[in-house]
Amino acid sequence: MSIEVSETPAQFSAREERQKAGQPAHWLHSKPTEFHNPWPSFRSNQLPGFKDAVTMLPYMFSMLTNSSSVLPDKETVAKIPIQKPTWGAADSKLVAENAQKIKATWLGHACFLVELPSTTAGVRGPRILFDPVFSDRCSPNQWMGPKRYTPAPCALEDIPEIDAIVISHNHYDHMDTTSLTNLLARTPAPHVFAPLGNESYFEGLHIPASRAHCLDWWDARCVTSAAASPTTFDITFTPGQHFTGRGLRDRFKSLWGGWVVESSSSPQNADTPTPPARIYFGGDTGYRSVPSDTDDGPDTLPVCPAFKQIGAHFASGFDFAMIPIGAYQPRRAMSPVHCAPRDSVALFQDIRARRALGMHWGAWFLTTEHALEPPRLLKEECKKKGIEEGAFGVCGIGETVVFEVGGAAAAGKVE
């Protein structure tokens, strides 16, 4: 399989304009060596400090030692459906590769395998793997740190041929060295797309720069894969509100964000003409900074403007979005960088998504909310906003969900 990556025509034509604009607002220096969230919706002084560490000490101890004192019990875990992925092959309607459907398989936490619609019978569509973490612990090592309370639904070897691996940021629950080393050693070899600041990381894995693409916000690339139909798709790195760091000295030294993937429209002589598909992957993000742990703050709190910018830029909306809904308690410490379901629903509306699945829950015990609270609150918040049932929900780990391309945005009240 031959994969080629180039600048999109839009990025090429806008390069001079971006250079004239000078230092981007999210760069702290004239060169991209350190980053920040350039909006009032982010308050760095609310990130976890000593007081929060004391409050969360029992939970932190439990994560480090795998104690069962505050981890989800067996009855709770049993309520999270898990199955071995079929990648849609079990559905006779999807066996035809040109079914004009987006196929999304949730592999737990923030990991999805998405196959875009094919335009040729008998040939698969482009496949993109987001934030693959298959290790037992999301930690610098496998003897201490947060341990899975639900297993990965399959082995790395079970994942079918992929064209691209996409990384949202470098936290251990999103960027796993063991998983990436395995996947990037495959033949045929996928390319990997990650934020600025991760160049040396991939060099350390002996991945050539020609296969590891580290991008800035709004950078876009065209990917051509001879094994897929359509053969090309575009991928754009988009802003989000978060932070990075894998050790004590690298906080904010690499970038973070979400990703947009757009397939090419089918050629005139295609077996089944299809409109281009567009998907959004939110990675890990906050939406606003809530100043209290006891309430969710006033409606007048500043919200991250990046998501409405994304919605305006991709004005026809998204056929499918993957949006984080978990790891949000305690709110004062976590809200600047993690969406609660209320924020997730607002983000869904801001980007003009038609359908979405919630992620960033159900795998590791990272914060203090009950394991099943995120999907329950998501359902409640969607109902409050008048979003039609099923437009934004959750699925089982290992389940493949299909989405139509095109159509109207999900109805709902936007405030």
mmCIF file of C-alpha atoms in Angstrom:
data_model
loop_
_atom_site.group_PDB
_atom_site.id
_atom_site.type_symbol
_atom_site.label_atom_id
_atom_site.label_comp_id
_atom_site.label_asym_id
_atom_site.label_seq_id
_atom_site.Cartn_x
_atom_site.Cartn_y
_atom_site.Cartn_z
ATOM 1 C CA MET A 1 0.000 0.000 0.000
ATOM 2 C CA SER A 2 1.345 3.415 -0.955
ATOM 3 C CA ILE A 3 0.364 6.424 1.157
ATOM 4 C CA GLU A 4 1.275 9.964 0.179
ATOM 5 C CA VAL A 5 0.692 13.165 2.166
ATOM 6 C CA SER A 6 0.724 16.740 0.862
ATOM 7 C CA GLU A 7 -0.601 20.170 1.761
ATOM 8 C CA THR A 8 -4.198 20.770 0.801
ATOM 9 C CA PRO A 9 -4.687 23.386 -1.929
ATOM 10 C CA ALA A 10 -6.453 25.664 0.590
ATOM 11 C CA GLN A 11 -3.514 25.519 2.996
ATOM 12 C CA PHE A 12 -1.010 26.113 0.219
ATOM 13 C CA SER A 13 -2.865 29.232 -0.968
ATOM 14 C CA ALA A 14 -3.256 30.578 2.591
ATOM 15 C CA ARG A 15 0.384 30.045 3.620
ATOM 16 C CA GLU A 16 1.542 33.551 2.737
ATOM 17 C CA GLU A 17 -1.402 35.131 4.553
ATOM 18 C CA ARG A 18 -0.674 33.094 7.708
ATOM 19 C CA GLN A 19 2.977 34.124 7.617
ATOM 20 C CA LYS A 20 1.997 37.794 7.365
ATOM 21 C CA ALA A 21 -0.269 37.400 10.410
ATOM 22 C CA GLY A 22 2.794 36.715 12.533
ATOM 23 C CA GLN A 23 2.959 34.770 15.788
ATOM 24 C CA PRO A 24 -0.264 32.820 16.427
ATOM 25 C CA ALA A 25 -2.152 33.701 19.616
ATOM 26 C CA HIS A 26 -1.660 30.214 21.077
ATOM 27 C CA TRP A 27 2.155 30.357 20.782
ATOM 28 C CA LEU A 28 3.883 31.760 23.866
ATOM 29 C CA HIS A 29 7.063 32.553 21.917
ATOM 30 C CA SER A 30 8.080 33.445 18.384
ATOM 31 C CA LYS A 31 8.775 29.766 17.741
ATOM 32 C CA PRO A 32 6.391 26.885 18.549
ATOM 33 C CA THR A 33 8.160 25.649 21.684
ATOM 34 C CA GLU A 34 5.420 26.359 24.257
ATOM 35 C CA PHE A 35 1.681 26.903 24.001
ATOM 36 C CA HIS A 36 -1.328 28.195 25.922
ATOM 37 C CA ASN A 37 -5.115 28.539 25.650
ATOM 38 C CA PRO A 38 -5.646 32.133 24.453
ATOM 39 C CA TRP A 39 -9.224 32.597 25.673
ATOM 40 C CA PRO A 40 -10.969 33.835 28.849
ATOM 41 C CA SER A 41 -12.778 30.470 29.007
ATOM 42 C CA PHE A 42 -9.512 28.954 30.277
ATOM 43 C CA ARG A 43 -8.175 29.777 33.724
ATOM 44 C CA SER A 44 -4.810 28.220 34.446
ATOM 45 C CA ASN A 45 -5.089 29.047 38.160
ATOM 46 C CA GLN A 46 -8.001 26.578 38.356
ATOM 47 C CA LEU A 47 -5.953 23.609 37.201
ATOM 48 C CA PRO A 48 -5.437 21.011 39.952
ATOM 49 C CA GLY A 49 -3.328 22.391 42.814
ATOM 50 C CA PHE A 50 -2.401 21.408 46.369
ATOM 51 C CA LYS A 51 -5.948 21.739 47.728
ATOM 52 C CA ASP A 52 -7.328 19.585 44.921
ATOM 53 C CA ALA A 53 -4.557 17.025 45.436
ATOM 54 C CA VAL A 54 -5.486 16.710 49.112
ATOM 55 C CA THR A 55 -9.184 16.316 48.232
ATOM 56 C CA MET A 56 -8.412 13.697 45.605
ATOM 57 C CA LEU A 57 -5.720 11.882 47.611
ATOM 58 C CA PRO A 58 -7.830 8.747 48.236
ATOM 59 C CA TYR A 59 -8.674 8.532 44.561
ATOM 60 C CA MET A 60 -5.087 9.153 43.485
ATOM 61 C CA PHE A 61 -3.886 6.434 45.862
ATOM 62 C CA SER A 62 -6.499 4.083 44.442
ATOM 63 C CA MET A 63 -5.359 4.806 40.883
ATOM 64 C CA LEU A 64 -1.718 4.266 41.710
ATOM 65 C CA THR A 65 -2.216 1.051 43.675
ATOM 66 C CA ASN A 66 -5.285 -0.322 41.867
ATOM 67 C CA SER A 67 -7.176 -0.365 45.157
ATOM 68 C CA SER A 68 -10.842 -1.337 44.883
ATOM 69 C CA SER A 69 -11.996 1.129 47.554
ATOM 70 C CA VAL A 70 -13.235 3.796 45.130
ATOM 71 C CA LEU A 71 -13.065 1.983 41.792
ATOM 72 C CA PRO A 72 -16.301 0.951 40.025
ATOM 73 C CA ASP A 73 -17.730 -2.274 41.457
ATOM 74 C CA LYS A 74 -18.463 -5.338 39.326
ATOM 75 C CA GLU A 75 -22.159 -4.528 39.119
ATOM 76 C CA THR A 76 -21.389 -1.082 37.710
ATOM 77 C CA VAL A 77 -18.827 -2.381 35.220
ATOM 78 C CA ALA A 78 -21.290 -5.044 34.031
ATOM 79 C CA LYS A 79 -23.610 -2.251 32.867
ATOM 80 C CA ILE A 80 -21.048 -1.069 30.291
ATOM 81 C CA PRO A 81 -21.569 -3.251 27.179
ATOM 82 C CA ILE A 82 -18.393 -4.768 25.728
ATOM 83 C CA GLN A 83 -18.104 -6.889 22.599
ATOM 84 C CA LYS A 84 -15.422 -8.015 20.199
ATOM 85 C CA PRO A 85 -15.502 -5.670 17.201
ATOM 86 C CA THR A 86 -16.844 -6.895 13.887
ATOM 87 C CA TRP A 87 -16.052 -3.550 12.169
ATOM 88 C CA GLY A 88 -19.541 -3.717 10.624
ATOM 89 C CA ALA A 89 -18.970 -7.022 8.821
ATOM 90 C CA ALA A 90 -21.689 -8.745 10.855
ATOM 91 C CA ASP A 91 -24.322 -6.477 9.289
ATOM 92 C CA SER A 92 -25.255 -7.833 5.867
ATOM 93 C CA LYS A 93 -26.303 -4.336 4.777
ATOM 94 C CA LEU A 94 -22.754 -3.113 5.385
ATOM 95 C CA VAL A 95 -20.842 -5.956 3.786
ATOM 96 C CA ALA A 96 -21.047 -4.083 0.470
ATOM 97 C CA GLU A 97 -18.110 -1.719 0.749
ATOM 98 C CA ASN A 98 -19.946 1.088 -1.030
ATOM 99 C CA ALA A 99 -22.816 1.238 1.467
ATOM 100 C CA GLN A 100 -22.574 5.064 1.636
ATOM 101 C CA LYS A 101 -22.183 4.877 5.401
ATOM 102 C CA ILE A 102 -19.600 6.045 7.899
ATOM 103 C CA LYS A 103 -18.654 3.103 10.123
ATOM 104 C CA ALA A 104 -17.385 4.068 13.596
ATOM 105 C CA THR A 105 -16.182 1.484 16.111
ATOM 106 C CA TRP A 106 -15.585 2.618 19.694
ATOM 107 C CA LEU A 107 -12.591 0.799 21.167
ATOM 108 C CA GLY A 108 -12.902 2.352 24.623
ATOM 109 C CA HIS A 109 -12.066 5.732 26.191
ATOM 110 C CA ALA A 110 -11.110 8.065 23.304
ATOM 111 C CA CYS A 111 -10.153 5.427 20.742
ATOM 112 C CA PHE A 112 -12.244 5.054 17.580
ATOM 113 C CA LEU A 113 -11.653 3.310 14.286
ATOM 114 C CA VAL A 114 -13.606 5.143 11.587
ATOM 115 C CA GLU A 115 -14.060 3.956 8.013
ATOM 116 C CA LEU A 116 -15.296 6.558 5.569
ATOM 117 C CA PRO A 117 -17.753 5.534 2.844
ATOM 118 C CA SER A 118 -16.297 3.691 -0.122
ATOM 119 C CA THR A 119 -17.028 4.754 -3.669
ATOM 120 C CA THR A 120 -16.125 1.429 -5.307
ATOM 121 C CA ALA A 121 -17.767 -1.947 -4.725
ATOM 122 C CA GLY A 122 -15.377 -4.444 -3.159
ATOM 123 C CA VAL A 123 -12.879 -1.790 -2.046
ATOM 124 C CA ARG A 124 -12.814 -0.458 1.504
ATOM 125 C CA GLY A 125 -13.127 3.203 2.368
ATOM 126 C CA PRO A 126 -10.327 5.197 4.034
ATOM 127 C CA ARG A 127 -9.679 4.088 7.639
ATOM 128 C CA ILE A 128 -8.504 6.377 10.428
ATOM 129 C CA LEU A 129 -7.617 5.248 13.977
ATOM 130 C CA PHE A 130 -7.965 7.912 16.668
ATOM 131 C CA ASP A 131 -5.999 8.003 19.969
ATOM 132 C CA PRO A 132 -5.177 4.275 20.203
ATOM 133 C CA VAL A 133 -4.328 3.151 23.765
ATOM 134 C CA PHE A 134 -4.382 -0.614 24.284
ATOM 135 C CA SER A 135 -2.109 -0.843 27.319
ATOM 136 C CA ASP A 136 -3.616 -1.920 30.634
ATOM 137 C CA ARG A 137 -2.495 1.237 32.425
ATOM 138 C CA CYS A 138 -2.441 4.781 31.028
ATOM 139 C CA SER A 139 0.821 5.586 32.736
ATOM 140 C CA PRO A 140 4.577 5.926 32.107
ATOM 141 C CA ASN A 141 4.869 2.280 33.200
ATOM 142 C CA GLN A 142 2.675 -0.804 33.551
ATOM 143 C CA TRP A 143 3.220 -1.482 37.268
ATOM 144 C CA MET A 144 1.668 1.695 38.658
ATOM 145 C CA GLY A 145 -0.963 4.154 37.516
ATOM 146 C CA PRO A 146 -4.610 4.118 36.376
ATOM 147 C CA LYS A 147 -5.592 0.555 35.419
ATOM 148 C CA ARG A 148 -8.433 -0.413 33.133
ATOM 149 C CA TYR A 149 -11.671 -1.443 34.811
ATOM 150 C CA THR A 150 -13.033 -2.514 31.416
ATOM 151 C CA PRO A 151 -10.791 -4.488 29.059
ATOM 152 C CA ALA A 152 -9.823 -3.452 25.564
ATOM 153 C CA PRO A 153 -12.377 -5.120 23.271
ATOM 154 C CA CYS A 154 -9.728 -6.668 21.019
ATOM 155 C CA ALA A 155 -5.992 -7.089 20.561
ATOM 156 C CA LEU A 156 -3.948 -4.661 18.497
ATOM 157 C CA GLU A 157 -3.450 -7.455 15.973
ATOM 158 C CA ASP A 158 -7.221 -7.577 15.409
ATOM 159 C CA ILE A 159 -7.370 -4.032 14.071
ATOM 160 C CA PRO A 160 -7.755 -4.133 10.276
ATOM 161 C CA GLU A 161 -5.551 -2.293 7.811
ATOM 162 C CA ILE A 162 -5.532 1.457 8.475
ATOM 163 C CA ASP A 163 -4.315 4.459 6.514
ATOM 164 C CA ALA A 164 -3.796 7.030 9.281
ATOM 165 C CA ILE A 165 -3.347 7.199 13.038
ATOM 166 C CA VAL A 166 -4.460 10.479 14.600
ATOM 167 C CA ILE A 167 -3.326 11.721 18.038
ATOM 168 C CA SER A 168 -5.068 14.569 19.871
ATOM 169 C CA HIS A 169 -2.346 15.242 22.491
ATOM 170 C CA ASN A 170 0.370 13.532 24.467
ATOM 171 C CA HIS A 171 -1.349 12.526 27.731
ATOM 172 C CA TYR A 172 -0.937 8.828 28.492
ATOM 173 C CA ASP A 173 -4.638 8.017 28.065
ATOM 174 C CA HIS A 174 -4.418 9.324 24.471
ATOM 175 C CA MET A 175 -0.864 8.621 23.281
ATOM 176 C CA ASP A 176 0.481 5.179 24.195
ATOM 177 C CA THR A 177 4.002 4.205 23.164
ATOM 178 C CA THR A 178 3.386 0.453 23.163
ATOM 179 C CA SER A 179 0.307 0.757 20.953
ATOM 180 C CA LEU A 180 1.915 3.206 18.534
ATOM 181 C CA THR A 181 5.115 1.179 18.227
ATOM 182 C CA ASN A 182 3.068 -1.889 17.308
ATOM 183 C CA LEU A 183 0.778 -0.122 14.847
ATOM 184 C CA LEU A 184 3.464 1.934 13.112
ATOM 185 C CA ALA A 185 5.605 -1.177 12.530
ATOM 186 C CA ARG A 186 2.914 -2.707 10.350
ATOM 187 C CA THR A 187 3.329 -3.551 6.708
ATOM 188 C CA PRO A 188 1.783 -1.737 4.946
ATOM 189 C CA ALA A 189 2.654 1.157 7.263
ATOM 190 C CA PRO A 190 0.129 3.855 8.215
ATOM 191 C CA HIS A 191 1.067 7.505 8.635
ATOM 192 C CA VAL A 192 0.595 9.283 11.965
ATOM 193 C CA PHE A 193 -0.754 12.806 12.538
ATOM 194 C CA ALA A 194 -0.104 14.598 15.824
ATOM 195 C CA PRO A 195 0.171 18.133 17.252
ATOM 196 C CA LEU A 196 3.231 20.358 17.078
ATOM 197 C CA GLY A 197 5.867 19.586 19.683
ATOM 198 C CA ASN A 198 5.781 15.802 19.276
ATOM 199 C CA GLU A 199 8.489 15.605 16.627
ATOM 200 C CA SER A 200 11.185 14.313 18.980
ATOM 201 C CA TYR A 201 8.803 11.706 20.392
ATOM 202 C CA PHE A 202 8.310 10.096 16.990
ATOM 203 C CA GLU A 203 12.008 10.422 16.231
ATOM 204 C CA GLY A 204 12.591 8.391 19.394
ATOM 205 C CA LEU A 205 10.288 5.699 18.007
ATOM 206 C CA HIS A 206 12.371 5.710 14.790
ATOM 207 C CA ILE A 207 9.420 6.879 12.710
ATOM 208 C CA PRO A 208 10.721 8.915 9.753
ATOM 209 C CA ALA A 209 9.474 12.484 9.403
ATOM 210 C CA SER A 210 7.947 11.497 6.071
ATOM 211 C CA ARG A 211 5.432 9.342 8.009
ATOM 212 C CA ALA A 212 5.006 11.446 11.170
ATOM 213 C CA HIS A 213 3.210 14.735 10.557
ATOM 214 C CA CYS A 214 3.112 17.221 13.467
ATOM 215 C CA LEU A 215 0.702 20.051 12.733
ATOM 216 C CA ASP A 216 -0.369 23.412 14.106
ATOM 217 C CA TRP A 217 -3.979 24.505 14.559
ATOM 218 C CA TRP A 218 -5.708 24.856 11.174
ATOM 219 C CA ASP A 219 -2.931 23.028 9.331
ATOM 220 C CA ALA A 220 -4.409 20.643 6.762
ATOM 221 C CA ARG A 221 -3.061 17.737 4.754
ATOM 222 C CA CYS A 222 -4.336 15.667 1.850
ATOM 223 C CA VAL A 223 -3.788 11.934 2.324
ATOM 224 C CA THR A 224 -3.721 9.598 -0.665
ATOM 225 C CA SER A 225 -4.008 5.846 -0.078
ATOM 226 C CA ALA A 226 -3.924 3.413 -2.989
ATOM 227 C CA ALA A 227 -5.745 0.793 -0.895
ATOM 228 C CA ALA A 228 -8.886 2.858 -0.282
ATOM 229 C CA SER A 229 -11.729 4.244 -2.369
ATOM 230 C CA PRO A 230 -11.930 7.180 -2.585
ATOM 231 C CA THR A 231 -8.161 7.279 -2.608
ATOM 232 C CA THR A 232 -7.893 10.726 -0.993
ATOM 233 C CA PHE A 233 -9.121 12.424 2.154
ATOM 234 C CA ASP A 234 -8.243 15.677 3.900
ATOM 235 C CA ILE A 235 -7.307 16.000 7.557
ATOM 236 C CA THR A 236 -7.268 19.303 9.481
ATOM 237 C CA PHE A 237 -5.986 19.967 13.006
ATOM 238 C CA THR A 238 -8.406 22.197 14.933
ATOM 239 C CA PRO A 239 -8.198 24.134 18.228
ATOM 240 C CA GLY A 240 -9.347 22.844 21.604
ATOM 241 C CA GLN A 241 -8.984 23.871 25.250
ATOM 242 C CA HIS A 242 -6.621 21.570 27.110
ATOM 243 C CA PHE A 243 -2.961 21.142 28.093
ATOM 244 C CA THR A 244 -0.153 18.628 27.651
ATOM 245 C CA GLY A 245 2.713 16.948 29.458
ATOM 246 C CA ARG A 246 4.085 13.465 30.057
ATOM 247 C CA GLY A 247 6.497 14.392 32.845
ATOM 248 C CA LEU A 248 7.363 17.105 35.341
ATOM 249 C CA ARG A 249 9.102 19.471 32.930
ATOM 250 C CA ASP A 250 7.147 19.392 29.670
ATOM 251 C CA ARG A 251 3.770 20.933 30.554
ATOM 252 C CA PHE A 252 2.399 22.957 27.612
ATOM 253 C CA LYS A 253 5.517 22.157 25.537
ATOM 254 C CA SER A 254 3.475 20.360 22.860
ATOM 255 C CA LEU A 255 0.118 21.328 21.385
ATOM 256 C CA TRP A 256 -3.342 19.739 21.769
ATOM 257 C CA GLY A 257 -6.546 19.851 19.753
ATOM 258 C CA GLY A 258 -9.167 18.047 17.688
ATOM 259 C CA TRP A 259 -9.275 16.804 14.116
ATOM 260 C CA VAL A 260 -11.555 17.079 11.096
ATOM 261 C CA VAL A 261 -11.459 14.405 8.391
ATOM 262 C CA GLU A 262 -13.197 14.919 5.055
ATOM 263 C CA SER A 263 -13.478 12.340 2.294
ATOM 264 C CA SER A 264 -13.403 13.237 -1.366
ATOM 265 C CA SER A 265 -16.666 13.279 -3.257
ATOM 266 C CA SER A 266 -17.028 10.304 -5.592
ATOM 267 C CA PRO A 267 -16.079 10.655 -9.261
ATOM 268 C CA GLN A 268 -18.761 10.870 -11.915
ATOM 269 C CA ASN A 269 -18.156 7.284 -13.048
ATOM 270 C CA ALA A 270 -18.276 5.775 -9.524
ATOM 271 C CA ASP A 271 -20.433 2.679 -8.969
ATOM 272 C CA THR A 272 -22.524 4.594 -6.446
ATOM 273 C CA PRO A 273 -22.018 8.392 -6.372
ATOM 274 C CA THR A 274 -21.670 9.714 -2.812
ATOM 275 C CA PRO A 275 -21.335 13.183 -1.303
ATOM 276 C CA PRO A 276 -18.168 13.824 0.711
ATOM 277 C CA ALA A 277 -18.291 12.654 4.332
ATOM 278 C CA ARG A 278 -17.063 14.861 7.175
ATOM 279 C CA ILE A 279 -16.258 13.797 10.740
ATOM 280 C CA TYR A 280 -14.945 15.559 13.846
ATOM 281 C CA PHE A 281 -12.823 14.127 16.652
ATOM 282 C CA GLY A 282 -12.735 16.272 19.789
ATOM 283 C CA GLY A 283 -9.838 14.585 21.559
ATOM 284 C CA ASP A 284 -9.782 15.991 25.078
ATOM 285 C CA THR A 285 -11.093 19.477 25.756
ATOM 286 C CA GLY A 286 -12.704 21.844 28.195
ATOM 287 C CA TYR A 287 -15.395 24.349 27.293
ATOM 288 C CA ARG A 288 -15.541 26.817 30.205
ATOM 289 C CA SER A 289 -13.960 27.244 33.640
ATOM 290 C CA VAL A 290 -16.445 26.628 36.455
ATOM 291 C CA PRO A 291 -15.304 28.388 39.675
ATOM 292 C CA SER A 292 -17.018 26.041 42.140
ATOM 293 C CA ASP A 293 -17.307 22.341 42.945
ATOM 294 C CA THR A 294 -20.827 22.725 44.318
ATOM 295 C CA ASP A 295 -22.614 24.098 41.240
ATOM 296 C CA ASP A 296 -22.044 24.367 37.498
ATOM 297 C CA GLY A 297 -21.662 28.129 37.477
ATOM 298 C CA PRO A 298 -23.733 30.875 35.845
ATOM 299 C CA ASP A 299 -24.705 30.806 32.181
ATOM 300 C CA THR A 300 -22.650 33.983 31.710
ATOM 301 C CA LEU A 301 -19.304 32.197 32.087
ATOM 302 C CA PRO A 302 -17.079 32.657 29.025
ATOM 303 C CA VAL A 303 -17.069 29.628 26.726
ATOM 304 C CA CYS A 304 -14.314 28.489 24.393
ATOM 305 C CA PRO A 305 -14.893 30.260 21.053
ATOM 306 C CA ALA A 306 -12.948 27.662 19.056
ATOM 307 C CA PHE A 307 -15.935 25.389 18.522
ATOM 308 C CA LYS A 308 -18.162 28.005 16.939
ATOM 309 C CA GLN A 309 -15.186 28.925 14.757
ATOM 310 C CA ILE A 310 -14.944 25.276 13.682
ATOM 311 C CA GLY A 311 -18.677 25.226 12.977
ATOM 312 C CA ALA A 312 -18.414 28.388 10.884
ATOM 313 C CA HIS A 313 -15.347 27.168 8.998
ATOM 314 C CA PHE A 314 -16.994 23.855 8.106
ATOM 315 C CA ALA A 315 -20.327 25.518 7.574
ATOM 316 C CA SER A 316 -22.234 22.514 6.224
ATOM 317 C CA GLY A 317 -21.629 20.689 9.515
ATOM 318 C CA PHE A 318 -20.462 17.217 10.453
ATOM 319 C CA ASP A 319 -22.042 13.883 9.631
ATOM 320 C CA PHE A 320 -20.514 12.367 12.762
ATOM 321 C CA ALA A 321 -18.607 13.717 15.776
ATOM 322 C CA MET A 322 -16.711 12.032 18.611
ATOM 323 C CA ILE A 323 -17.044 14.253 21.676
ATOM 324 C CA PRO A 324 -15.634 13.766 25.220
ATOM 325 C CA ILE A 325 -18.221 13.521 28.013
ATOM 326 C CA GLY A 326 -16.289 12.244 31.056
ATOM 327 C CA ALA A 327 -13.512 12.945 33.621
ATOM 328 C CA TYR A 328 -15.015 16.243 34.821
ATOM 329 C CA GLN A 329 -15.145 16.031 38.638
ATOM 330 C CA PRO A 330 -14.209 17.953 40.752
ATOM 331 C CA ARG A 331 -15.530 20.693 38.485
ATOM 332 C CA ARG A 332 -13.367 23.594 39.645
ATOM 333 C CA ALA A 333 -10.169 21.714 38.841
ATOM 334 C CA MET A 334 -11.323 19.765 35.803
ATOM 335 C CA SER A 335 -13.692 22.114 33.959
ATOM 336 C CA PRO A 336 -10.972 24.193 32.234
ATOM 337 C CA VAL A 337 -9.723 21.049 30.454
ATOM 338 C CA HIS A 338 -12.561 18.471 30.485
ATOM 339 C CA CYS A 339 -16.136 18.780 29.257
ATOM 340 C CA ALA A 340 -19.012 17.763 31.478
ATOM 341 C CA PRO A 341 -22.038 16.508 29.498
ATOM 342 C CA ARG A 342 -23.597 19.988 29.616
ATOM 343 C CA ASP A 343 -20.496 21.342 27.870
ATOM 344 C CA SER A 344 -20.379 18.404 25.452
ATOM 345 C CA VAL A 345 -23.898 19.166 24.231
ATOM 346 C CA ALA A 346 -23.038 22.849 23.747
ATOM 347 C CA LEU A 347 -19.931 21.820 21.786
ATOM 348 C CA PHE A 348 -22.062 19.475 19.659
ATOM 349 C CA GLN A 349 -24.284 22.412 18.746
ATOM 350 C CA ASP A 350 -21.400 24.848 18.219
ATOM 351 C CA ILE A 351 -19.692 22.663 15.601
ATOM 352 C CA ARG A 352 -23.035 21.950 13.851
ATOM 353 C CA ALA A 353 -22.855 18.189 14.187
ATOM 354 C CA ARG A 354 -25.714 16.034 12.943
ATOM 355 C CA ARG A 355 -24.835 12.938 14.985
ATOM 356 C CA ALA A 356 -22.309 12.198 17.729
ATOM 357 C CA LEU A 357 -21.080 9.581 20.168
ATOM 358 C CA GLY A 358 -19.751 10.362 23.614
ATOM 359 C CA MET A 359 -16.272 9.178 24.563
ATOM 360 C CA HIS A 360 -13.635 9.654 27.293
ATOM 361 C CA TRP A 361 -15.445 7.482 29.805
ATOM 362 C CA GLY A 362 -15.802 3.803 30.687
ATOM 363 C CA ALA A 363 -12.152 2.665 30.704
ATOM 364 C CA TRP A 364 -9.963 4.220 33.410
ATOM 365 C CA PHE A 365 -10.830 5.790 36.736
ATOM 366 C CA LEU A 366 -9.333 9.267 36.228
ATOM 367 C CA THR A 367 -11.662 11.555 38.209
ATOM 368 C CA THR A 368 -14.283 11.308 40.924
ATOM 369 C CA GLU A 369 -17.676 11.124 39.170
ATOM 370 C CA HIS A 370 -19.528 7.795 39.146
ATOM 371 C CA ALA A 371 -18.550 5.633 36.168
ATOM 372 C CA LEU A 372 -22.075 5.634 34.715
ATOM 373 C CA GLU A 373 -22.841 9.306 35.357
ATOM 374 C CA PRO A 374 -21.511 10.719 32.034
ATOM 375 C CA PRO A 375 -23.949 8.859 29.730
ATOM 376 C CA ARG A 376 -26.847 9.466 32.143
ATOM 377 C CA LEU A 377 -26.189 13.214 32.290
ATOM 378 C CA LEU A 378 -25.625 13.336 28.531
ATOM 379 C CA LYS A 379 -29.113 11.994 27.947
ATOM 380 C CA GLU A 380 -30.564 14.552 30.378
ATOM 381 C CA GLU A 381 -28.695 17.470 28.812
ATOM 382 C CA CYS A 382 -29.737 16.501 25.281
ATOM 383 C CA LYS A 383 -33.358 16.415 26.437
ATOM 384 C CA LYS A 384 -33.005 19.859 28.041
ATOM 385 C CA LYS A 385 -31.696 21.287 24.775
ATOM 386 C CA GLY A 386 -34.386 19.624 22.678
ATOM 387 C CA ILE A 387 -31.926 17.469 20.746
ATOM 388 C CA GLU A 388 -33.705 14.555 19.145
ATOM 389 C CA GLU A 389 -33.244 11.216 20.873
ATOM 390 C CA GLY A 390 -30.359 9.240 19.431
ATOM 391 C CA ALA A 391 -28.651 12.210 17.772
ATOM 392 C CA PHE A 392 -25.983 12.350 20.483
ATOM 393 C CA GLY A 393 -25.592 9.263 22.652
ATOM 394 C CA VAL A 394 -23.188 6.494 23.597
ATOM 395 C CA CYS A 395 -22.503 2.968 22.384
ATOM 396 C CA GLY A 396 -20.916 -0.191 23.733
ATOM 397 C CA ILE A 397 -17.173 -0.756 23.753
ATOM 398 C CA GLY A 398 -16.342 -2.632 20.554
ATOM 399 C CA GLU A 399 -19.668 -1.710 18.936
ATOM 400 C CA THR A 400 -19.772 -0.416 15.369
ATOM 401 C CA VAL A 401 -22.295 2.354 14.699
ATOM 402 C CA VAL A 402 -23.153 3.569 11.205
ATOM 403 C CA PHE A 403 -23.983 7.121 10.166
ATOM 404 C CA GLU A 404 -25.575 8.551 7.040
ATOM 405 C CA VAL A 405 -23.712 11.138 5.001
ATOM 406 C CA GLY A 406 -25.517 14.431 4.490
ATOM 407 C CA GLY A 407 -28.866 15.520 5.834
ATOM 408 C CA ALA A 408 -30.052 18.202 8.200
ATOM 409 C CA ALA A 409 -28.392 19.062 11.502
ATOM 410 C CA ALA A 410 -29.902 17.641 14.683
ATOM 411 C CA ALA A 411 -32.728 19.812 15.967
ATOM 412 C CA GLY A 412 -32.341 21.528 19.308
ATOM 413 C CA LYS A 413 -32.393 24.789 21.236
ATOM 414 C CA VAL A 414 -29.245 26.864 20.917
ATOM 415 C CA GLU A 415 -28.719 29.451 23.629
#
